[in-house]
PDB file of C-alpha atoms in Angstrom:
ATOM      1  CA  MET Q1397       0.000   0.000   0.000  1.00 42.00           C
ATOM      2  CA  SER Q1398       1.512   3.288  -1.054  1.00 42.00           C
ATOM      3  CA  SER Q1399       1.910   6.254   1.274  1.00 34.00           C
ATOM      4  CA  SER Q1400      -0.886   7.994  -0.645  1.00 35.00           C
ATOM      5  CA  GLU Q1401      -3.214   5.277   0.620  1.00 58.00           C
ATOM      6  CA  HIS Q1402      -2.242   5.702   4.265  1.00 77.00           C
ATOM      7  CA  ILE Q1403      -5.258   5.136   6.490  1.00 83.00           C
ATOM      8  CA  HIS Q1404      -6.582   8.061   8.505  1.00 86.00           C
ATOM      9  CA  VAL Q1405      -8.254   6.661  11.597  1.00 90.00           C
ATOM     10  CA  PRO Q1406     -11.612   8.440  12.133  1.00 91.00           C
ATOM     11  CA  ASP Q1407     -11.639  10.655  15.215  1.00 91.00           C
ATOM     12  CA  GLY Q1408     -14.715   8.951  16.650  1.00 92.00           C
ATOM     13  CA  LEU Q1409     -13.064   5.535  16.595  1.00 93.00           C
ATOM     14  CA  ALA Q1410      -9.854   6.878  18.148  1.00 91.00           C
ATOM     15  CA  GLU Q1411     -11.799   8.640  20.891  1.00 91.00           C
ATOM     16  CA  SER Q1412     -13.854   5.537  21.615  1.00 91.00           C
ATOM     17  CA  TYR Q1413     -10.756   3.387  22.132  1.00 91.00           C
ATOM     18  CA  SER Q1414      -9.007   6.067  24.155  1.00 88.00           C
ATOM     19  CA  ARG Q1415     -12.044   6.359  26.419  1.00 88.00           C
ATOM     20  CA  SER Q1416     -12.760   2.645  26.911  1.00 84.00           C
ATOM     21  CA  GLY Q1417      -9.407   0.976  26.257  1.00 84.00           C
ATOM     22  CA  GLY Q1418      -6.919   3.270  27.969  1.00 88.00           C
ATOM     23  CA  GLU Q1419      -3.270   2.851  27.015  1.00 91.00           C
ATOM     24  CA  GLU Q1420      -3.917  -0.492  25.348  1.00 93.00           C
ATOM     25  CA  GLY Q1421      -6.673   1.018  23.209  1.00 91.00           C
ATOM     26  CA  ARG Q1422      -4.563   4.019  22.209  1.00 93.00           C
ATOM     27  CA  ALA Q1423      -1.686   1.707  21.265  1.00 94.00           C
ATOM     28  CA  TRP Q1424      -4.018  -0.362  19.064  1.00 94.00           C
ATOM     29  CA  ILE Q1425      -5.276   2.772  17.311  1.00 94.00           C
ATOM     30  CA  ALA Q1426      -1.692   3.948  16.745  1.00 94.00           C
ATOM     31  CA  GLY Q1427      -0.834   0.631  15.076  1.00 94.00           C
ATOM     32  CA  LEU Q1428      -4.004   0.463  12.981  1.00 95.00           C
ATOM     33  CA  PRO Q1429      -2.633   2.007   9.732  1.00 94.00           C
ATOM     34  CA  ALA Q1430       0.272  -0.449   9.729  1.00 94.00           C
ATOM     35  CA  LEU Q1431      -2.092  -3.360  10.414  1.00 95.00           C
ATOM     36  CA  VAL Q1432      -4.256  -2.358   7.448  1.00 95.00           C
ATOM     37  CA  ALA Q1433      -1.142  -2.212   5.255  1.00 94.00           C
ATOM     38  CA  ARG Q1434      -0.043  -5.704   6.376  1.00 95.00           C
ATOM     39  CA  CYS Q1435      -3.462  -7.183   5.658  1.00 95.00           C
ATOM     40  CA  VAL Q1436      -3.644  -5.508   2.241  1.00 95.00           C
ATOM     41  CA  ASP Q1437      -0.264  -7.025   1.373  1.00 95.00           C
ATOM     42  CA  ARG Q1438      -1.058 -10.439   2.873  1.00 95.00           C
ATOM     43  CA  TRP Q1439      -4.258 -10.926   0.902  1.00 97.00           C
ATOM     44  CA  GLU Q1440      -3.116  -9.047  -2.226  1.00 96.00           C
ATOM     45  CA  LEU Q1441      -5.827  -6.444  -1.888  1.00 97.00           C
ATOM     46  CA  LYS Q1442      -6.356  -2.999  -3.369  1.00 96.00           C
ATOM     47  CA  ARG Q1443      -8.076  -0.120  -1.558  1.00 94.00           C
ATOM     48  CA  ASP Q1444     -11.464   0.680  -3.105  1.00 94.00           C
ATOM     49  CA  GLY Q1445     -13.047   3.703  -1.440  1.00 90.00           C
ATOM     50  CA  GLY Q1446     -13.262   5.557   1.839  1.00 90.00           C
ATOM     51  CA  VAL Q1447     -13.207   3.866   5.216  1.00 92.00           C
ATOM     52  CA  ARG Q1448     -16.173   3.567   7.587  1.00 91.00           C
ATOM     53  CA  SER Q1449     -16.141   3.070  11.320  1.00 91.00           C
ATOM     54  CA  GLY Q1450     -18.288   2.614  14.395  1.00 81.00           C
ATOM     55  CA  GLU Q1451     -17.312   2.772  18.047  1.00 81.00           C
ATOM     56  CA  ALA Q1452     -15.349  -0.468  17.900  1.00 90.00           C
ATOM     57  CA  SER Q1453     -14.268  -1.293  14.341  1.00 93.00           C
ATOM     58  CA  LEU Q1454     -12.812   0.096  11.136  1.00 95.00           C
ATOM     59  CA  VAL Q1455     -14.126  -1.125   7.772  1.00 95.00           C
ATOM     60  CA  VAL Q1456     -11.932  -0.683   4.686  1.00 96.00           C
ATOM     61  CA  PRO Q1457     -13.457  -1.437   1.261  1.00 96.00           C
ATOM     62  CA  VAL Q1458     -11.055  -3.426  -0.927  1.00 97.00           C
ATOM     63  CA  LEU Q1459     -10.761  -5.400  -4.141  1.00 97.00           C
ATOM     64  CA  ARG Q1460      -9.319  -8.920  -4.142  1.00 97.00           C
ATOM     65  CA  ALA Q1461      -6.764 -10.072  -6.686  1.00 96.00           C
ATOM     66  CA  ASP Q1462      -9.531 -11.491  -8.907  1.00 96.00           C
ATOM     67  CA  GLY Q1463     -11.418  -8.192  -8.832  1.00 96.00           C
ATOM     68  CA  THR Q1464     -14.181  -9.222  -6.463  1.00 96.00           C
ATOM     69  CA  ARG Q1465     -15.275  -6.628  -3.937  1.00 96.00           C
ATOM     70  CA  ALA Q1466     -14.624  -7.268  -0.255  1.00 98.00           C
ATOM     71  CA  ALA Q1467     -14.164  -5.406   3.017  1.00 97.00           C
ATOM     72  CA  LEU Q1468     -11.543  -5.518   5.734  1.00 97.00           C
ATOM     73  CA  LYS Q1469     -12.983  -5.269   9.234  1.00 97.00           C
ATOM     74  CA  LEU Q1470     -10.490  -4.466  11.965  1.00 96.00           C
ATOM     75  CA  GLN Q1471     -11.298  -4.530  15.663  1.00 95.00           C
ATOM     76  CA  MET Q1472      -9.138  -4.895  18.743  1.00 93.00           C
ATOM     77  CA  PRO Q1473      -8.978  -8.600  19.724  1.00 91.00           C
ATOM     78  CA  ARG Q1474     -11.459  -9.251  22.514  1.00 90.00           C
ATOM     79  CA  GLU Q1475     -13.831 -11.993  23.617  1.00 91.00           C
ATOM     80  CA  GLU Q1476     -16.565 -10.614  21.366  1.00 91.00           C
ATOM     81  CA  THR Q1477     -14.353 -10.619  18.259  1.00 93.00           C
ATOM     82  CA  THR Q1478     -13.480 -14.267  18.884  1.00 94.00           C
ATOM     83  CA  ALA Q1479     -17.185 -15.055  19.287  1.00 96.00           C
ATOM     84  CA  ALA Q1480     -17.974 -13.220  16.047  1.00 96.00           C
ATOM     85  CA  LEU Q1481     -15.445 -15.336  14.147  1.00 96.00           C
ATOM     86  CA  ILE Q1482     -16.904 -18.534  15.607  1.00 97.00           C
ATOM     87  CA  GLY Q1483     -20.406 -17.449  14.630  1.00 97.00           C
ATOM     88  CA  LEU Q1484     -19.463 -16.336  11.129  1.00 98.00           C
ATOM     89  CA  ARG Q1485     -17.787 -19.675  10.449  1.00 97.00           C
ATOM     90  CA  ALA Q1486     -20.822 -21.573  11.787  1.00 97.00           C
ATOM     91  CA  TRP Q1487     -23.325 -19.586   9.702  1.00 98.00           C
ATOM     92  CA  GLY Q1488     -21.205 -19.853   6.560  1.00 97.00           C
ATOM     93  CA  GLY Q1489     -22.965 -16.937   4.891  1.00 98.00           C
ATOM     94  CA  ASP Q1490     -26.487 -18.281   5.438  1.00 97.00           C
ATOM     95  CA  GLY Q1491     -28.409 -15.076   6.148  1.00 98.00           C
ATOM     96  CA  MET Q1492     -25.160 -13.482   7.312  1.00 98.00           C
ATOM     97  CA  VAL Q1493     -22.303 -11.607   5.671  1.00 98.00           C
ATOM     98  CA  ARG Q1494     -19.781 -14.193   4.461  1.00 98.00           C
ATOM     99  CA  LEU Q1495     -16.362 -14.520   6.093  1.00 98.00           C
ATOM    100  CA  LEU Q1496     -13.803 -14.872   3.280  1.00 97.00           C
ATOM    101  CA  ASP Q1497     -10.648 -15.059   5.401  1.00 97.00           C
ATOM    102  CA  HIS Q1498      -9.305 -13.894   8.734  1.00 96.00           C
ATOM    103  CA  ASP Q1499      -6.087 -13.245  10.593  1.00 93.00           C
ATOM    104  CA  GLU Q1500      -6.205 -15.128  13.867  1.00 89.00           C
ATOM    105  CA  GLU Q1501      -3.561 -13.062  15.676  1.00 91.00           C
ATOM    106  CA  SER Q1502      -5.145  -9.649  15.014  1.00 93.00           C
ATOM    107  CA  SER Q1503      -8.790 -10.822  14.644  1.00 93.00           C
ATOM    108  CA  THR Q1504      -8.921  -8.962  11.303  1.00 96.00           C
ATOM    109  CA  MET Q1505     -11.692 -10.247   9.046  1.00 97.00           C
ATOM    110  CA  LEU Q1506     -11.943 -10.213   5.267  1.00 98.00           C
ATOM    111  CA  LEU Q1507     -15.672 -10.102   4.519  1.00 98.00           C
ATOM    112  CA  GLU Q1508     -17.841 -10.021   1.442  1.00 97.00           C
ATOM    113  CA  ARG Q1509     -18.791  -6.449   0.524  1.00 97.00           C
ATOM    114  CA  LEU Q1510     -22.348  -5.360   1.245  1.00 97.00           C
ATOM    115  CA  ASP Q1511     -24.046  -2.024   0.544  1.00 95.00           C
ATOM    116  CA  GLY Q1512     -23.217   0.015   3.639  1.00 90.00           C
ATOM    117  CA  SER Q1513     -25.335   2.899   2.358  1.00 92.00           C
ATOM    118  CA  ARG Q1514     -28.626   0.956   2.444  1.00 97.00           C
ATOM    119  CA  THR Q1515     -29.873  -0.626   5.645  1.00 98.00           C
ATOM    120  CA  LEU Q1516     -33.193  -2.257   6.425  1.00 98.00           C
ATOM    121  CA  ALA Q1517     -34.242   1.060   7.996  1.00 97.00           C
ATOM    122  CA  SER Q1518     -34.719   2.323   4.419  1.00 97.00           C
ATOM    123  CA  VAL Q1519     -37.796   0.102   4.004  1.00 97.00           C
ATOM    124  CA  GLU Q1520     -40.817   2.310   4.696  1.00 95.00           C
ATOM    125  CA  ASP Q1521     -43.309  -0.452   5.531  1.00 97.00           C
ATOM    126  CA  ASP Q1522     -42.471  -1.602   9.050  1.00 97.00           C
ATOM    127  CA  ASP Q1523     -44.289  -4.920   8.693  1.00 97.00           C
ATOM    128  CA  GLU Q1524     -42.260  -5.676   5.556  1.00 98.00           C
ATOM    129  CA  ALA Q1525     -38.977  -4.749   7.246  1.00 98.00           C
ATOM    130  CA  MET Q1526     -39.831  -6.783  10.328  1.00 98.00           C
ATOM    131  CA  GLY Q1527     -40.668  -9.739   8.100  1.00 98.00           C
ATOM    132  CA  VAL Q1528     -37.209  -9.555   6.526  1.00 98.00           C
ATOM    133  CA  LEU Q1529     -35.565  -9.364   9.944  1.00 98.00           C
ATOM    134  CA  ALA Q1530     -37.641 -12.294  11.234  1.00 98.00           C
ATOM    135  CA  GLY Q1531     -36.615 -14.377   8.236  1.00 98.00           C
ATOM    136  CA  LEU Q1532     -32.952 -13.702   8.923  1.00 98.00           C
ATOM    137  CA  LEU Q1533     -33.328 -14.552  12.623  1.00 98.00           C
ATOM    138  CA  ASN Q1534     -35.044 -17.804  11.708  1.00 98.00           C
ATOM    139  CA  ARG Q1535     -32.108 -18.826   9.522  1.00 98.00           C
ATOM    140  CA  LEU Q1536     -29.472 -17.765  12.040  1.00 98.00           C
ATOM    141  CA  HIS Q1537     -31.194 -19.652  14.867  1.00 98.00           C
ATOM    142  CA  SER Q1538     -31.431 -22.850  12.819  1.00 97.00           C
ATOM    143  CA  VAL Q1539     -27.652 -23.449  12.767  1.00 94.00           C
ATOM    144  CA  PRO Q1540     -26.343 -25.946  15.360  1.00 93.00           C
ATOM    145  CA  ALA Q1541     -24.410 -24.207  18.115  1.00 95.00           C
ATOM    146  CA  PRO Q1542     -20.625 -24.540  17.671  1.00 96.00           C
ATOM    147  CA  PRO Q1543     -18.306 -24.952  20.657  1.00 96.00           C
ATOM    148  CA  GLY Q1544     -16.595 -21.935  22.156  1.00 96.00           C
ATOM    149  CA  LEU Q1545     -19.514 -19.538  22.585  1.00 97.00           C
ATOM    150  CA  ARG Q1546     -20.824 -18.187  25.889  1.00 97.00           C
ATOM    151  CA  GLY Q1547     -24.159 -19.493  27.117  1.00 97.00           C
ATOM    152  CA  LEU Q1548     -27.219 -17.433  28.044  1.00 98.00           C
ATOM    153  CA  GLY Q1549     -27.627 -19.317  31.331  1.00 97.00           C
ATOM    154  CA  GLU Q1550     -24.326 -17.973  32.633  1.00 96.00           C
ATOM    155  CA  ILE Q1551     -25.138 -14.428  31.514  1.00 97.00           C
ATOM    156  CA  ALA Q1552     -28.699 -14.409  32.845  1.00 98.00           C
ATOM    157  CA  GLY Q1553     -27.676 -15.952  36.159  1.00 97.00           C
ATOM    158  CA  ALA Q1554     -25.047 -13.265  36.685  1.00 98.00           C
ATOM    159  CA  MET Q1555     -27.616 -10.553  35.947  1.00 98.00           C
ATOM    160  CA  VAL Q1556     -30.055 -11.875  38.522  1.00 98.00           C
ATOM    161  CA  GLU Q1557     -27.301 -12.003  41.147  1.00 98.00           C
ATOM    162  CA  GLU Q1558     -26.353  -8.393  40.400  1.00 98.00           C
ATOM    163  CA  VAL Q1559     -29.827  -6.924  40.965  1.00 98.00           C
ATOM    164  CA  PRO Q1560     -29.853  -6.721  44.800  1.00 97.00           C
ATOM    165  CA  SER Q1561     -26.746  -4.514  44.835  1.00 96.00           C
ATOM    166  CA  ALA Q1562     -27.754  -2.481  41.767  1.00 97.00           C
ATOM    167  CA  VAL Q1563     -31.400  -1.743  42.471  1.00 97.00           C
ATOM    168  CA  ASP Q1564     -30.779   0.915  45.129  1.00 96.00           C
ATOM    169  CA  SER Q1565     -29.021   3.039  42.508  1.00 98.00           C
ATOM    170  CA  LEU Q1566     -32.435   3.751  40.971  1.00 98.00           C
ATOM    171  CA  ALA Q1567     -34.018   6.896  42.389  1.00 98.00           C
ATOM    172  CA  ASP Q1568     -37.685   6.075  41.716  1.00 98.00           C
ATOM    173  CA  PRO Q1569     -39.325   3.359  43.866  1.00 98.00           C
ATOM    174  CA  GLU Q1570     -41.396   2.315  40.826  1.00 98.00           C
ATOM    175  CA  ASP Q1571     -38.191   1.753  38.856  1.00 98.00           C
ATOM    176  CA  ARG Q1572     -36.781  -0.331  41.696  1.00 98.00           C
ATOM    177  CA  SER Q1573     -39.948  -2.415  41.696  1.00 98.00           C
ATOM    178  CA  ARG Q1574     -39.740  -2.855  37.914  1.00 98.00           C
ATOM    179  CA  LEU Q1575     -36.154  -4.051  38.091  1.00 98.00           C
ATOM    180  CA  ARG Q1576     -36.967  -6.585  40.796  1.00 98.00           C
ATOM    181  CA  GLY Q1577     -39.938  -7.799  38.768  1.00 98.00           C
ATOM    182  CA  TRP Q1578     -37.833  -8.266  35.646  1.00 98.00           C
ATOM    183  CA  ALA Q1579     -35.228 -10.148  37.671  1.00 98.00           C
ATOM    184  CA  SER Q1580     -37.920 -12.472  39.071  1.00 98.00           C
ATOM    185  CA  ALA Q1581     -39.148 -13.229  35.544  1.00 97.00           C
ATOM    186  CA  VAL Q1582     -35.600 -14.034  34.422  1.00 98.00           C
ATOM    187  CA  ALA Q1583     -34.951 -16.214  37.481  1.00 98.00           C
ATOM    188  CA  GLU Q1584     -37.864 -18.428  36.412  1.00 97.00           C
ATOM    189  CA  LEU Q1585     -36.299 -18.981  32.982  1.00 98.00           C
ATOM    190  CA  VAL Q1586     -32.600 -19.231  33.788  1.00 97.00           C
ATOM    191  CA  GLY Q1587     -32.717 -23.020  34.275  1.00 96.00           C
ATOM    192  CA  GLU Q1588     -33.722 -23.501  30.615  1.00 96.00           C
ATOM    193  CA  PRO Q1589     -31.530 -21.016  28.740  1.00 97.00           C
ATOM    194  CA  GLY Q1590     -31.877 -22.594  25.269  1.00 97.00           C
ATOM    195  CA  ASP Q1591     -29.414 -23.960  22.731  1.00 96.00           C
ATOM    196  CA  ARG Q1592     -29.705 -21.816  19.579  1.00 97.00           C
ATOM    197  CA  VAL Q1593     -27.009 -19.556  18.110  1.00 97.00           C
ATOM    198  CA  LEU Q1594     -28.156 -15.978  18.722  1.00 98.00           C
ATOM    199  CA  HIS Q1595     -27.070 -12.816  16.933  1.00 98.00           C
ATOM    200  CA  TRP Q1596     -27.612 -10.683  20.094  1.00 97.00           C
ATOM    201  CA  ASP Q1597     -27.828  -7.377  18.196  1.00 97.00           C
ATOM    202  CA  LEU Q1598     -29.978  -7.768  15.077  1.00 98.00           C
ATOM    203  CA  HIS Q1599     -31.766  -4.497  14.339  1.00 98.00           C
ATOM    204  CA  TYR Q1600     -32.458  -2.556  11.142  1.00 98.00           C
ATOM    205  CA  GLU Q1601     -29.021  -0.908  11.000  1.00 96.00           C
ATOM    206  CA  ASN Q1602     -27.344  -4.328  11.194  1.00 97.00           C
ATOM    207  CA  VAL Q1603     -29.103  -5.594   8.059  1.00 98.00           C
ATOM    208  CA  LEU Q1604     -27.547  -4.394   4.795  1.00 98.00           C
ATOM    209  CA  ALA Q1605     -28.533  -4.701   1.148  1.00 98.00           C
ATOM    210  CA  ALA Q1606     -26.424  -7.255  -0.717  1.00 97.00           C
ATOM    211  CA  GLU Q1607     -25.807  -8.696  -4.176  1.00 94.00           C
ATOM    212  CA  ARG Q1608     -26.193 -12.422  -3.563  1.00 95.00           C
ATOM    213  CA  GLU Q1609     -29.340 -11.842  -1.492  1.00 97.00           C
ATOM    214  CA  PRO Q1610     -31.557  -8.778  -1.026  1.00 98.00           C
ATOM    215  CA  TRP Q1611     -30.574  -8.449   2.648  1.00 98.00           C
ATOM    216  CA  LEU Q1612     -27.921  -9.936   4.928  1.00 98.00           C
ATOM    217  CA  ALA Q1613     -27.115  -9.546   8.628  1.00 98.00           C
ATOM    218  CA  ILE Q1614     -23.846  -8.071   9.901  1.00 97.00           C
ATOM    219  CA  ASP Q1615     -22.020  -7.438  13.190  1.00 96.00           C
ATOM    220  CA  PRO Q1616     -23.102 -10.478  15.215  1.00 97.00           C
ATOM    221  CA  GLU Q1617     -22.234 -10.873  18.888  1.00 96.00           C
ATOM    222  CA  PRO Q1618     -22.981 -14.598  19.045  1.00 97.00           C
ATOM    223  CA  LEU Q1619     -23.961 -16.580  22.102  1.00 97.00           C
ATOM    224  CA  VAL Q1620     -25.978 -19.738  22.685  1.00 98.00           C
ATOM    225  CA  GLY Q1621     -29.457 -19.407  24.141  1.00 98.00           C
ATOM    226  CA  ASP Q1622     -33.210 -19.032  23.711  1.00 98.00           C
ATOM    227  CA  PRO Q1623     -34.365 -17.212  20.531  1.00 98.00           C
ATOM    228  CA  GLY Q1624     -36.589 -15.019  22.716  1.00 98.00           C
ATOM    229  CA  PHE Q1625     -33.448 -13.282  23.966  1.00 98.00           C
ATOM    230  CA  ASP Q1626     -32.801 -12.116  20.383  1.00 98.00           C
ATOM    231  CA  LEU Q1627     -36.026 -10.118  19.965  1.00 98.00           C
ATOM    232  CA  TRP Q1628     -35.399  -6.893  21.874  1.00 98.00           C
ATOM    233  CA  PRO Q1629     -33.120  -5.155  19.292  1.00 98.00           C
ATOM    234  CA  ALA Q1630     -35.851  -5.695  16.685  1.00 98.00           C
ATOM    235  CA  LEU Q1631     -38.574  -4.399  19.009  1.00 98.00           C
ATOM    236  CA  ASP Q1632     -36.548  -1.271  19.824  1.00 97.00           C
ATOM    237  CA  THR Q1633     -35.020  -0.516  16.420  1.00 97.00           C
ATOM    238  CA  GLY Q1634     -35.709   2.969  15.029  1.00 96.00           C
ATOM    239  CA  TRP Q1635     -37.138   4.198  18.322  1.00 96.00           C
ATOM    240  CA  GLU Q1636     -37.536   7.784  17.116  1.00 94.00           C
ATOM    241  CA  ARG Q1637     -39.783   6.560  14.308  1.00 93.00           C
ATOM    242  CA  ILE Q1638     -41.722   4.458  16.773  1.00 96.00           C
ATOM    243  CA  GLU Q1639     -42.288   7.429  19.075  1.00 95.00           C
ATOM    244  CA  ALA Q1640     -43.354   9.568  16.123  1.00 95.00           C
ATOM    245  CA  THR Q1641     -46.367   7.279  15.601  1.00 94.00           C
ATOM    246  CA  GLY Q1642     -47.767   8.499  18.936  1.00 95.00           C
ATOM    247  CA  ASP Q1643     -48.399   4.918  20.063  1.00 96.00           C
ATOM    248  CA  ALA Q1644     -45.073   3.233  20.766  1.00 96.00           C
ATOM    249  CA  ARG Q1645     -46.659   0.365  22.669  1.00 95.00           C
ATOM    250  CA  ARG Q1646     -48.864  -0.565  19.719  1.00 96.00           C
ATOM    251  CA  VAL Q1647     -45.848  -0.677  17.374  1.00 97.00           C
ATOM    252  CA  VAL Q1648     -43.818  -2.786  19.808  1.00 98.00           C
ATOM    253  CA  ARG Q1649     -46.741  -5.155  20.322  1.00 97.00           C
ATOM    254  CA  ARG Q1650     -47.224  -5.497  16.561  1.00 98.00           C
ATOM    255  CA  ARG Q1651     -43.541  -6.284  16.067  1.00 98.00           C
ATOM    256  CA  PHE Q1652     -43.617  -8.803  18.913  1.00 98.00           C
ATOM    257  CA  ASP Q1653     -46.636 -10.533  17.344  1.00 97.00           C
ATOM    258  CA  LEU Q1654     -44.941 -10.712  13.933  1.00 98.00           C
ATOM    259  CA  LEU Q1655     -41.657 -12.027  15.337  1.00 98.00           C
ATOM    260  CA  THR Q1656     -43.098 -14.661  17.670  1.00 98.00           C
ATOM    261  CA  GLU Q1657     -45.387 -15.944  14.923  1.00 98.00           C
ATOM    262  CA  ALA Q1658     -42.651 -16.086  12.283  1.00 98.00           C
ATOM    263  CA  LEU Q1659     -40.182 -17.759  14.660  1.00 98.00           C
ATOM    264  CA  GLU Q1660     -42.866 -20.022  16.188  1.00 98.00           C
ATOM    265  CA  LEU Q1661     -41.925 -18.971  19.721  1.00 98.00           C
ATOM    266  CA  ASP Q1662     -43.822 -19.498  22.937  1.00 97.00           C
ATOM    267  CA  ARG Q1663     -45.073 -15.984  23.628  1.00 97.00           C
ATOM    268  CA  GLY Q1664     -44.706 -16.197  27.398  1.00 96.00           C
ATOM    269  CA  ARG Q1665     -41.106 -17.365  27.239  1.00 97.00           C
ATOM    270  CA  ALA Q1666     -40.298 -14.825  24.518  1.00 98.00           C
ATOM    271  CA  ALA Q1667     -41.722 -12.039  26.675  1.00 98.00           C
ATOM    272  CA  GLY Q1668     -39.713 -13.273  29.668  1.00 98.00           C
ATOM    273  CA  TRP Q1669     -36.458 -13.364  27.748  1.00 98.00           C
ATOM    274  CA  THR Q1670     -37.196  -9.893  26.375  1.00 98.00           C
ATOM    275  CA  LEU Q1671     -37.489  -8.693  29.970  1.00 98.00           C
ATOM    276  CA  ALA Q1672     -34.026 -10.205  30.427  1.00 98.00           C
ATOM    277  CA  ARG Q1673     -32.747  -7.810  27.767  1.00 98.00           C
ATOM    278  CA  LEU Q1674     -34.422  -4.878  29.526  1.00 98.00           C
ATOM    279  CA  LEU Q1675     -32.798  -6.023  32.761  1.00 98.00           C
ATOM    280  CA  GLN Q1676     -29.403  -6.278  31.078  1.00 98.00           C
ATOM    281  CA  ASN Q1677     -29.703  -2.841  29.467  1.00 98.00           C
ATOM    282  CA  THR Q1678     -30.721  -1.232  32.745  1.00 98.00           C
ATOM    283  CA  LEU Q1679     -27.876  -2.857  34.663  1.00 98.00           C
ATOM    284  CA  TRP Q1680     -25.467  -1.485  32.053  1.00 97.00           C
ATOM    285  CA  ASP Q1681     -27.069   1.964  32.435  1.00 98.00           C
ATOM    286  CA  ILE Q1682     -26.631   1.779  36.213  1.00 98.00           C
ATOM    287  CA  GLU Q1683     -22.956   0.897  35.717  1.00 96.00           C
ATOM    288  CA  ASP Q1684     -22.692   4.045  33.596  1.00 95.00           C
ATOM    289  CA  GLY Q1685     -24.092   6.145  36.444  1.00 97.00           C
ATOM    290  CA  LEU Q1686     -27.729   6.512  35.388  1.00 97.00           C
ATOM    291  CA  THR Q1687     -30.377   6.507  38.112  1.00 98.00           C
ATOM    292  CA  ALA Q1688     -33.564   5.848  36.123  1.00 98.00           C
ATOM    293  CA  ILE Q1689     -34.833   3.184  33.754  1.00 98.00           C
ATOM    294  CA  ALA Q1690     -34.926   4.492  30.186  1.00 97.00           C
ATOM    295  CA  PRO Q1691     -38.468   5.361  29.008  1.00 96.00           C
ATOM    296  CA  SER Q1692     -38.069   3.124  25.948  1.00 97.00           C
ATOM    297  CA  GLN Q1693     -37.338   0.134  28.192  1.00 97.00           C
ATOM    298  CA  ILE Q1694     -40.473   0.832  30.224  1.00 97.00           C
ATOM    299  CA  ALA Q1695     -42.558   1.192  27.053  1.00 97.00           C
ATOM    300  CA  VAL Q1696     -41.368  -2.189  25.753  1.00 98.00           C
ATOM    301  CA  ALA Q1697     -42.161  -3.882  29.065  1.00 98.00           C
ATOM    302  CA  GLU Q1698     -45.630  -2.332  29.183  1.00 96.00           C
ATOM    303  CA  ALA Q1699     -46.322  -3.330  25.572  1.00 96.00           C
ATOM    304  CA  LEU Q1700     -45.558  -6.961  26.377  1.00 96.00           C
ATOM    305  CA  ALA Q1701     -47.665  -6.855  29.532  1.00 91.00           C
ATOM    306  CA  LYS Q1702     -50.862  -6.018  27.615  1.00 66.00           C
ATOM    307  CA  PRO Q1703     -53.391  -8.871  27.489  1.00 56.00           C
TER     308      PRO Q1703
END
């Protein structure tokens, strides 16, 4: 890679790693341009457009030696990047972006190129978009769980144990009661955590237009568990649009009905595992110093509680 192609690391990505990763994160960011250059040389790639980034990863569009379009995804090696590689290999491109190659030491992935400019959020009809997302979830959940992934039982059990010490951080007694109620619902399910491969973060922005299929999922955070635990991102996706309807609970309930029917889920268990996601999100918020349950979390819980 010539000096004219030197990678400029986006400020947002650098700030994210500096904030969350400390010295180790800053060192990884400093070495990122050289890592891109090594991967370009290793796989005989050619840069093919501007880079994109989120809070955790850098995506570099490239061309392979045979001219096919691909994308380098670089992220600091962590437990979640290892899990993503395990999941991508297990799915083998079925409903998911295809893993073409990877560098085990750096966790760098060479992926098929999707259309990063067009997400499922571009579909105006919410029922249609939710149907696409449900179809992808159904395919992802159908793959036998590979070894090496974390299990939902371990995660859910740890959440329930954390509640007694976390609940007093909430200022409103009603919020404290909600959190205890969600924890009780999760405690009833934790003994049967499920055995499906979950995406853990499938929402409209993590579904991109593609060439080999109309839509494919990206950015999995795989774990093994009950498919009901995979619903919340879909119920919550595009929350500003949901609020703009003036009846957020109706939209959430409609999405829940569509998803549970398409995935043939027991509605009670699916609702319980969705409460587990609300519990998890709130515990993370408390860790970040917040003292109230987010209104969107409350709205989802109330939507599922309707008869």
